[in-house]
XYZ file of C-alpha atoms in Angstrom:
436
model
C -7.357 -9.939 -15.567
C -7.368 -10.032 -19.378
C -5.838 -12.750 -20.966
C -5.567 -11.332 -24.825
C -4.006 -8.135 -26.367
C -5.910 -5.815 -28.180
C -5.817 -4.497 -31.696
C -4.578 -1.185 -31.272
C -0.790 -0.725 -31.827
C 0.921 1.342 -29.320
C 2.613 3.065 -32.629
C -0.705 4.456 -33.641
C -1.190 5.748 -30.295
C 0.695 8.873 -31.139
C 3.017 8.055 -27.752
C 6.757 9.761 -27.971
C 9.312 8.442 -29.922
C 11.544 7.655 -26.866
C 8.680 5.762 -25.012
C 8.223 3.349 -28.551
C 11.900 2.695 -28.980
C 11.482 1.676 -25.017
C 7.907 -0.800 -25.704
C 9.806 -1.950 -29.053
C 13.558 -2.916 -26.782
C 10.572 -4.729 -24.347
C 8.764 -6.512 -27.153
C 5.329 -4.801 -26.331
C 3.780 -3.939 -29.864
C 0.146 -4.144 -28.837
C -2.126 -2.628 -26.303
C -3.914 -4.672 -23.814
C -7.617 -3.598 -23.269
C -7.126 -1.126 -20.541
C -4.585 0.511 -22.382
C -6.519 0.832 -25.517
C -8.952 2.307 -23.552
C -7.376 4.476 -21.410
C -4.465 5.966 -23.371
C -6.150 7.843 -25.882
C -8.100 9.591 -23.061
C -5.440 10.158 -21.055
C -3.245 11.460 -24.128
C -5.872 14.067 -24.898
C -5.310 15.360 -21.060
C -8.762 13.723 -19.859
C -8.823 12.136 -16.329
C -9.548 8.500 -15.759
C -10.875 6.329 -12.804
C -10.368 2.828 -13.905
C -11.892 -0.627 -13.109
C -8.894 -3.099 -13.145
C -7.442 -6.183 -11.696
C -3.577 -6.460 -11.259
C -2.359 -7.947 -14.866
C -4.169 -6.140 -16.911
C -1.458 -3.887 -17.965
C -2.849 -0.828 -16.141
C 0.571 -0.085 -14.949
C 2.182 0.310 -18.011
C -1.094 2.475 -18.930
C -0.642 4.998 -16.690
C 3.415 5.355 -17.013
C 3.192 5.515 -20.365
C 0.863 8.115 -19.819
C 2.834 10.027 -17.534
C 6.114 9.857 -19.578
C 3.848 10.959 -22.337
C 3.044 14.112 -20.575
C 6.369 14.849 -19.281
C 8.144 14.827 -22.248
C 5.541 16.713 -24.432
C 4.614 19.658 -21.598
C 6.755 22.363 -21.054
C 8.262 22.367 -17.069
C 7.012 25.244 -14.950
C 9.142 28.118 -15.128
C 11.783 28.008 -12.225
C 11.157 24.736 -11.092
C 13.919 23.082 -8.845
C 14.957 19.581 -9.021
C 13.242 18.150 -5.564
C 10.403 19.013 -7.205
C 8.132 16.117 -9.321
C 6.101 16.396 -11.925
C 4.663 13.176 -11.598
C 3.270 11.466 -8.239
C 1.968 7.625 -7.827
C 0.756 6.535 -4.491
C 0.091 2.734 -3.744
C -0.765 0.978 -0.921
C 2.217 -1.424 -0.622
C 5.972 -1.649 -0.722
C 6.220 -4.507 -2.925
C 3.466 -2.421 -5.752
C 5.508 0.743 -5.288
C 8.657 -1.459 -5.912
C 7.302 -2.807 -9.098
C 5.942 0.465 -10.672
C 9.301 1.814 -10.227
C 10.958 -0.857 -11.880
C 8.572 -0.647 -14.699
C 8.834 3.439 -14.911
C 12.758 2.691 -14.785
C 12.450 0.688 -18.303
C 9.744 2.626 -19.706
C 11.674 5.698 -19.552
C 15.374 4.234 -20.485
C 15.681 6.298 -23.245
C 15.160 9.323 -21.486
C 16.577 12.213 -19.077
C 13.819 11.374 -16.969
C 14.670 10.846 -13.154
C 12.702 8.287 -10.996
C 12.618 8.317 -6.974
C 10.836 5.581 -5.129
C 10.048 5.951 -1.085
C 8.926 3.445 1.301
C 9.086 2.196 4.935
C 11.527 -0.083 5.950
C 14.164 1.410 3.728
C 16.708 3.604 4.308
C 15.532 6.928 5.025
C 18.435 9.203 4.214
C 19.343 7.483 1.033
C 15.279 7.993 0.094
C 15.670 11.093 0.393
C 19.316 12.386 -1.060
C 17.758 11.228 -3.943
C 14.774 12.865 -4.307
C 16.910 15.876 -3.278
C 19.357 14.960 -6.231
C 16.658 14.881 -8.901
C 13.552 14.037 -9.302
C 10.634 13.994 -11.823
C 8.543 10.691 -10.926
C 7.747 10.259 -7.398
C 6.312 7.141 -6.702
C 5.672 5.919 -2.803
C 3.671 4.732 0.065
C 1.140 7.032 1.513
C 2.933 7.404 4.918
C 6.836 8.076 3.833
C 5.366 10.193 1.348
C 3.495 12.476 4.051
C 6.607 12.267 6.471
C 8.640 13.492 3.434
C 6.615 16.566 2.694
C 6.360 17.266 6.051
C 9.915 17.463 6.372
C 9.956 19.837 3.159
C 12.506 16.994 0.871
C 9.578 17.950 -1.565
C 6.686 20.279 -2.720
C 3.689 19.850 -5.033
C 4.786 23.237 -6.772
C 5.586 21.704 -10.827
C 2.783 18.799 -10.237
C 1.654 18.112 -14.029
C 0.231 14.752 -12.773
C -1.283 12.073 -10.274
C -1.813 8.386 -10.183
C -3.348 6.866 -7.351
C -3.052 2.840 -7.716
C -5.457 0.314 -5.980
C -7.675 2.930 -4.586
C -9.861 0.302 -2.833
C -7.033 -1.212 -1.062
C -6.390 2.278 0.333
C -9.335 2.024 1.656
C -9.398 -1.553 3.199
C -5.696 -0.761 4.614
C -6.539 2.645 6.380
C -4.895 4.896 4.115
C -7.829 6.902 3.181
C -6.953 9.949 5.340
C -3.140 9.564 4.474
C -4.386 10.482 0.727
C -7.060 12.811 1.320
C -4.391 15.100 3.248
C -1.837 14.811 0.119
C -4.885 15.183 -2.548
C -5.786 18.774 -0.377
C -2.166 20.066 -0.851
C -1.906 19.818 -4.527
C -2.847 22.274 -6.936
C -6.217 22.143 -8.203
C -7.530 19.044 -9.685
C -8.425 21.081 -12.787
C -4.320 21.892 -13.118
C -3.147 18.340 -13.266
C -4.049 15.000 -15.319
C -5.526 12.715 -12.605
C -5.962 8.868 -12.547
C -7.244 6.861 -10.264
C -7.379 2.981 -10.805
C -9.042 0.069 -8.349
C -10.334 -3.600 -8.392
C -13.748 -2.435 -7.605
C -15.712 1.530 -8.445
C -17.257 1.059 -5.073
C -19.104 4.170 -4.101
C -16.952 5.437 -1.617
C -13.975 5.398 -4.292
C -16.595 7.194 -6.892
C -16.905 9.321 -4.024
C -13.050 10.009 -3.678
C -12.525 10.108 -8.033
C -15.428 12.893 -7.526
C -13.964 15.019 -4.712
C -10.398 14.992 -5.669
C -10.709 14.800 -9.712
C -11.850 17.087 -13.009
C -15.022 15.405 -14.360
C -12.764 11.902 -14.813
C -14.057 9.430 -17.253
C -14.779 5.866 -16.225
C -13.378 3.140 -17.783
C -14.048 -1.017 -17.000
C -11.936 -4.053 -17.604
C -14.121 -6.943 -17.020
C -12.062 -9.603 -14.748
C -13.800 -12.861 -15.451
C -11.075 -13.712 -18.235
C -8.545 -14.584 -15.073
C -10.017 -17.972 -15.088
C -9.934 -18.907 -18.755
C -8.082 -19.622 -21.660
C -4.636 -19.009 -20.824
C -4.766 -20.116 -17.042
C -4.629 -23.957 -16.976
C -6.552 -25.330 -13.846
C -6.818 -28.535 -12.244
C -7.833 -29.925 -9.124
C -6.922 -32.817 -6.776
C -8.729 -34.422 -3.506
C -6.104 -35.337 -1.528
C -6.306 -36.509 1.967
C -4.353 -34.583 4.921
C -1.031 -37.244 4.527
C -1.467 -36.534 0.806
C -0.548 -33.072 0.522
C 2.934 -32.805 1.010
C 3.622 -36.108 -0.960
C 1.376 -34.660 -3.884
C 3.074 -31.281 -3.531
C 6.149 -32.206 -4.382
C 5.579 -34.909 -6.445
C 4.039 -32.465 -8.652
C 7.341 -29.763 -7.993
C 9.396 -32.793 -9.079
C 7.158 -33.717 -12.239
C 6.904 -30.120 -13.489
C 9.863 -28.894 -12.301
C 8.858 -24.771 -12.890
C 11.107 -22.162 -13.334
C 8.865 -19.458 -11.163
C 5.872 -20.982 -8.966
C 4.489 -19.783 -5.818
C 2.747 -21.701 -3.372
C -0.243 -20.251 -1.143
C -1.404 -21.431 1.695
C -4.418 -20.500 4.444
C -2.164 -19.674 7.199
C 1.616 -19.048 8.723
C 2.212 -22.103 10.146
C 1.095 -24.403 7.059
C 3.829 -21.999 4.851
C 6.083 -23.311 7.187
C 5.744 -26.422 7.380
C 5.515 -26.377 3.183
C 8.580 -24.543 3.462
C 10.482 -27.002 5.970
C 9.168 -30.105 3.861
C 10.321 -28.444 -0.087
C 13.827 -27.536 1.968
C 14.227 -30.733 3.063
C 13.717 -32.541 -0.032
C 16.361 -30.362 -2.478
C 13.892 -27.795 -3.799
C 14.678 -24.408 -3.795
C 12.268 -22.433 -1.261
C 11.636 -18.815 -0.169
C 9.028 -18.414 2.936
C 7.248 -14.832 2.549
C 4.913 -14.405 5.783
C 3.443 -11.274 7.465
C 6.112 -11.248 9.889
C 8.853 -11.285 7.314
C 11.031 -7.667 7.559
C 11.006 -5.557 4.391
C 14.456 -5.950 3.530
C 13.772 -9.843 3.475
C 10.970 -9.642 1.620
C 12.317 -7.309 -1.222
C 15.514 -9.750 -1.174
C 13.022 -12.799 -1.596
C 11.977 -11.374 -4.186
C 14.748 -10.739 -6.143
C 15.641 -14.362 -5.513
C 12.674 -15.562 -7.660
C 13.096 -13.329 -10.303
C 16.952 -14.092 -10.573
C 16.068 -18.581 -10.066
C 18.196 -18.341 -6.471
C 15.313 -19.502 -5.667
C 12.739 -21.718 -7.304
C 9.113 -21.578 -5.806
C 8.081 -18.754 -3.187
C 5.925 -20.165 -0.284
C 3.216 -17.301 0.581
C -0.161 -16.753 2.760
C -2.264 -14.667 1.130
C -1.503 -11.348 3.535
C 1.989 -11.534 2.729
C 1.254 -11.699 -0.956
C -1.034 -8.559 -1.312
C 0.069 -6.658 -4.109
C 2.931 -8.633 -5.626
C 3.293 -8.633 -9.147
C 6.633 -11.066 -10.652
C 6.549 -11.608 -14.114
C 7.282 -14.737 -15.398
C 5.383 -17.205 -12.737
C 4.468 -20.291 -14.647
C 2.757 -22.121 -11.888
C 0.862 -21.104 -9.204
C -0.278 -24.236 -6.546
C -2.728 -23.672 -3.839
C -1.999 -25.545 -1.107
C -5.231 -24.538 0.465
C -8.255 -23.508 -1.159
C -8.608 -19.979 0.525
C -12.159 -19.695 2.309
C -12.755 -16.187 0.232
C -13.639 -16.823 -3.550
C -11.732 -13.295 -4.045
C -8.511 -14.914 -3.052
C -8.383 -17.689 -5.402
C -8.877 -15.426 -8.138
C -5.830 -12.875 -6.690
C -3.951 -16.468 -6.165
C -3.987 -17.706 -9.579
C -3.179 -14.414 -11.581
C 0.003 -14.470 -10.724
C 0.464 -16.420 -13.310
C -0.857 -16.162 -17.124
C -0.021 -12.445 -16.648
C 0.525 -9.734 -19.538
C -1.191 -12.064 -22.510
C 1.088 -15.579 -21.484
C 0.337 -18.846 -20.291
C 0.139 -20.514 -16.941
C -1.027 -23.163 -14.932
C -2.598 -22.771 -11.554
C -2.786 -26.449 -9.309
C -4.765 -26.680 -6.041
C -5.574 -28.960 -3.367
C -9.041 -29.341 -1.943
C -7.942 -31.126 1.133
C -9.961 -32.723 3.746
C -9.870 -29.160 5.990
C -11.018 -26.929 3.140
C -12.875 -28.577 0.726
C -16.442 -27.157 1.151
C -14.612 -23.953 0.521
C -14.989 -24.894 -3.445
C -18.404 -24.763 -4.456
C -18.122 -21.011 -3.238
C -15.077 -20.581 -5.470
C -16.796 -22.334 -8.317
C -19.774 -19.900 -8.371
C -17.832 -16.739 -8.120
C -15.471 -17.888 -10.961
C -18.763 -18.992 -13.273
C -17.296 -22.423 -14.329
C -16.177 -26.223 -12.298
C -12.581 -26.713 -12.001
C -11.145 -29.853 -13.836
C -10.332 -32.331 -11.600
C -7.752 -35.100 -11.632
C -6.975 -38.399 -9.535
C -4.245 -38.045 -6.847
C -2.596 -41.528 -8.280
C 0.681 -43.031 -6.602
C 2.805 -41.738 -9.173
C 2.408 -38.903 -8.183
C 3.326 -38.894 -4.547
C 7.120 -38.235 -3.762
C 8.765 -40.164 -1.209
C 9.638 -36.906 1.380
C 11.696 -37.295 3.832
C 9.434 -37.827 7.086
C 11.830 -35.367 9.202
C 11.548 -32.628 6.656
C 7.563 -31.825 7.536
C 8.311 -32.506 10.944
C 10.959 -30.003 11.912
C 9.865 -26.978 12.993
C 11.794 -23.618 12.545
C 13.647 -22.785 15.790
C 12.692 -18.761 15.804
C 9.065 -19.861 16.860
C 9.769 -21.049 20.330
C 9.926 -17.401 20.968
C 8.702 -14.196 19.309
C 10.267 -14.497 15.077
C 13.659 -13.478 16.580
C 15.489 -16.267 14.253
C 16.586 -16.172 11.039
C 16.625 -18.969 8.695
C 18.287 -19.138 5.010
C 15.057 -18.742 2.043
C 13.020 -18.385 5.554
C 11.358 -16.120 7.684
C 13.370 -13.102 8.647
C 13.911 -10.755 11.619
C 4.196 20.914 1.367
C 7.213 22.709 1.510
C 5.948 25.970 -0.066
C 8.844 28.504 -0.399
C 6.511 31.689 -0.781
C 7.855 33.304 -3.699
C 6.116 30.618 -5.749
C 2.218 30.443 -6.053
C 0.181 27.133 -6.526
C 0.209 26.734 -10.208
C 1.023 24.559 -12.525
C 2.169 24.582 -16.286
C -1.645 23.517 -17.662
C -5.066 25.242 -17.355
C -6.601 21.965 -17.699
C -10.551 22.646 -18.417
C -13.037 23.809 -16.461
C -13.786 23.501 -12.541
C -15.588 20.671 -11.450
């Protein structure tokens, strides 16, 4: 995850005029790297497969791209509104969510129309709207199938394709999902493709390869995540420590936006329970939290309903908030990976953070792992009595009532309950190049 902007000025980019007044309202003047890289590529209608971490800007990369397209190429003649000219597939809700908020702002000063499909959601109102208009589809693998399937959609004016976190695809099962949407598009050589993922792992060479024209690689080294702009620091507390320290800390920094990981479900609870108890301001995102929940949780950190968001590492796949100052893990994760994901959620898009962690008496030796993979010791600090809060001894005690049985309780800031017509061929409005 870069940490610094680039040189290159988005208005020498030769981007739209509507998409500048849009990065100008936002206060984006400069490119990061990926976008300095990418753009001009992408702007002269050459494919991409792209090496990048989440905060690296590759989002806004490949919308601007896309807007850029749609509002320079001519439509295909007789194309009807249910059918996109742009299509973005990501693995999870909460991504999809986010690109479509940042599409939605991107493209404010336009006629442009964007539709966003998930699970979990309403499936009528999904679909009424892509039936009402739509030019940017942007979904999960699996609502997007069922959708096709059902003919809401077709692949008919498809001027271009974005597949995000290609390697999580591939981790999460999705791969077949994608390959059966890549085979009824038009032609890879009749659309601008990009493909972007953490890691250019041979099998997702192997997928840029089959399902691309000739795309050109581009790589955004990640190592930044842990420097300059991410403040770390480390404390040895013991076991009775960590609570005391936790909030103690909450209490002395008192952040706008901080999440909290920990290793596992019941240690978010019980952070939870003791931060609720002692008049902080807590959301509790676990696997077992329902969508709507989650997506409302959400919201409540990026409104301050809420102040800190309490989150294992499953639950927190793919979230991207803006505007996290401090990011505290509770447990050092036992993957080196992790801690990296964990502490660039804050320090994101060029600002600064600072990312606190515990190595506890249960997950210490995890460190010299984490150490290694991040190139560099983490400064450490003494766990003084200042420090620790007096909590209330109840409020890490108490244990939520919905897990005396199977997560059927609900708790406030907790843990909740081709359609091919015929008379049109398989074209689209480009000859892009030759065949691969």
């Amino acid at each position: 995850m870069v940490t610094h902007l680039s040189t290159t000025a988005f208005r020498n980019m030769g981007l739209h005029p509507d998409l500048l007044k849009a990065l100008d309202s936002l206060g984006y003047q400069f490119a990061t790297p990926i976008q300095a890289q990418a753009l001009p590529l992408l702007l002269n209608s050459q494919d991409v497969a792209g090496q990048a971490q989440t905060g690296t800007g590759k989002t806004n990369a490949f919308l601007l791209a896309i807007l850029n397209e749609l509002l320079t190429l001519p439509e295909v003649e007789g194309r009807e509104i249910n059918e996109p000219r742009a299509f973005i597939i990501a693995p999870t809700r909460e991504l999809v969510i986010q690109i479509f908020e940042d599409a939605k702002k991107l493209s404010k000063y336009t006629d442009l129309k964007m539709c966003v499909v998930f699970g979990g959601a309403d499936y009528d109102k999904q679909r009424k709207a892509i039936e009402q208009g739509c030019d940017v589809l942007i979904g999960t693998a699996g609502r997007l199938i069922d959708y096709f399937k059902q003919r809401v959609y077709n692949f008919y004016a498809l001027d271009c394709v974005v597949l995000d976190e290609a390697d999580r695809m591939f981790d999460l099962g999705f791969i077949n999902d994608i390959r059966y949407l890549f085979r009824k598009m038009p032609k890879p050589t009749e659309r601008l493709n990009m493909l972007f993922s953490a890691t250019l792992s041979h099998r997702v060479k192997e997928l840029a390869y089959e399902h691309m024209n000739s795309p050109q690689h581009i790589h955004v080294e990640a190592e930044q995540v842990t420097a300059d702009r991410v403040r770390q620091l480390l404390y040895y507390p013991a076991n009775h420590e960590k609570l005391p320290l936790l909030v103690g800390l909450m209490q002395k920094y008192q952040p706008e936006k901080a999440m909290i990981f920990t290793n596992t479900r019941r240690q978010a609870e019980k952070v939870w329970l003791c931060l609720k108890g002692n008049d902080i301001k807590a959301g509790l995102l676990t696997g077992d939290v329902q969508q709507k929940r989650r997506i409302r949780l959400l919201e409540d950190l990026k409104q301050g309903k809420i102040e800190v968001l309490i989150a294992t590492d499953v639950a927190a796949r793919g979230l991207h908030i803006d505007g996290v100052t401090h990011v505290f893990n509770y447990d050092l994760p036992d993957d080196a990976e992790d801690y990296v994901h964990r502490i660039g959620r804050t320090a994101r898009a060029g600002a600064e953070g600072d990312a606190i962690s515990f190595a506890g008496e249960d997950n210490a030796f995890n460190l010299p792992a984490i150490e290694r993979y991040i190139e560099s010791a983490i400064p450490t600090a003494d766990v003084s009595p200042d420090l620790l809060a007096n909590i209330k001894p109840s409020a890490s005690m108490e244990r939520p009532a919905h897990r005396g049985g199977r997560g059927k309780g609900h708790h406030k800031n907790g843990p909740g309950k081709s359609n091919y017509r015929g008379k049109k061929p398989n074209q689209s409005s480009r000859s892009r190049g030759q065949s691969e």
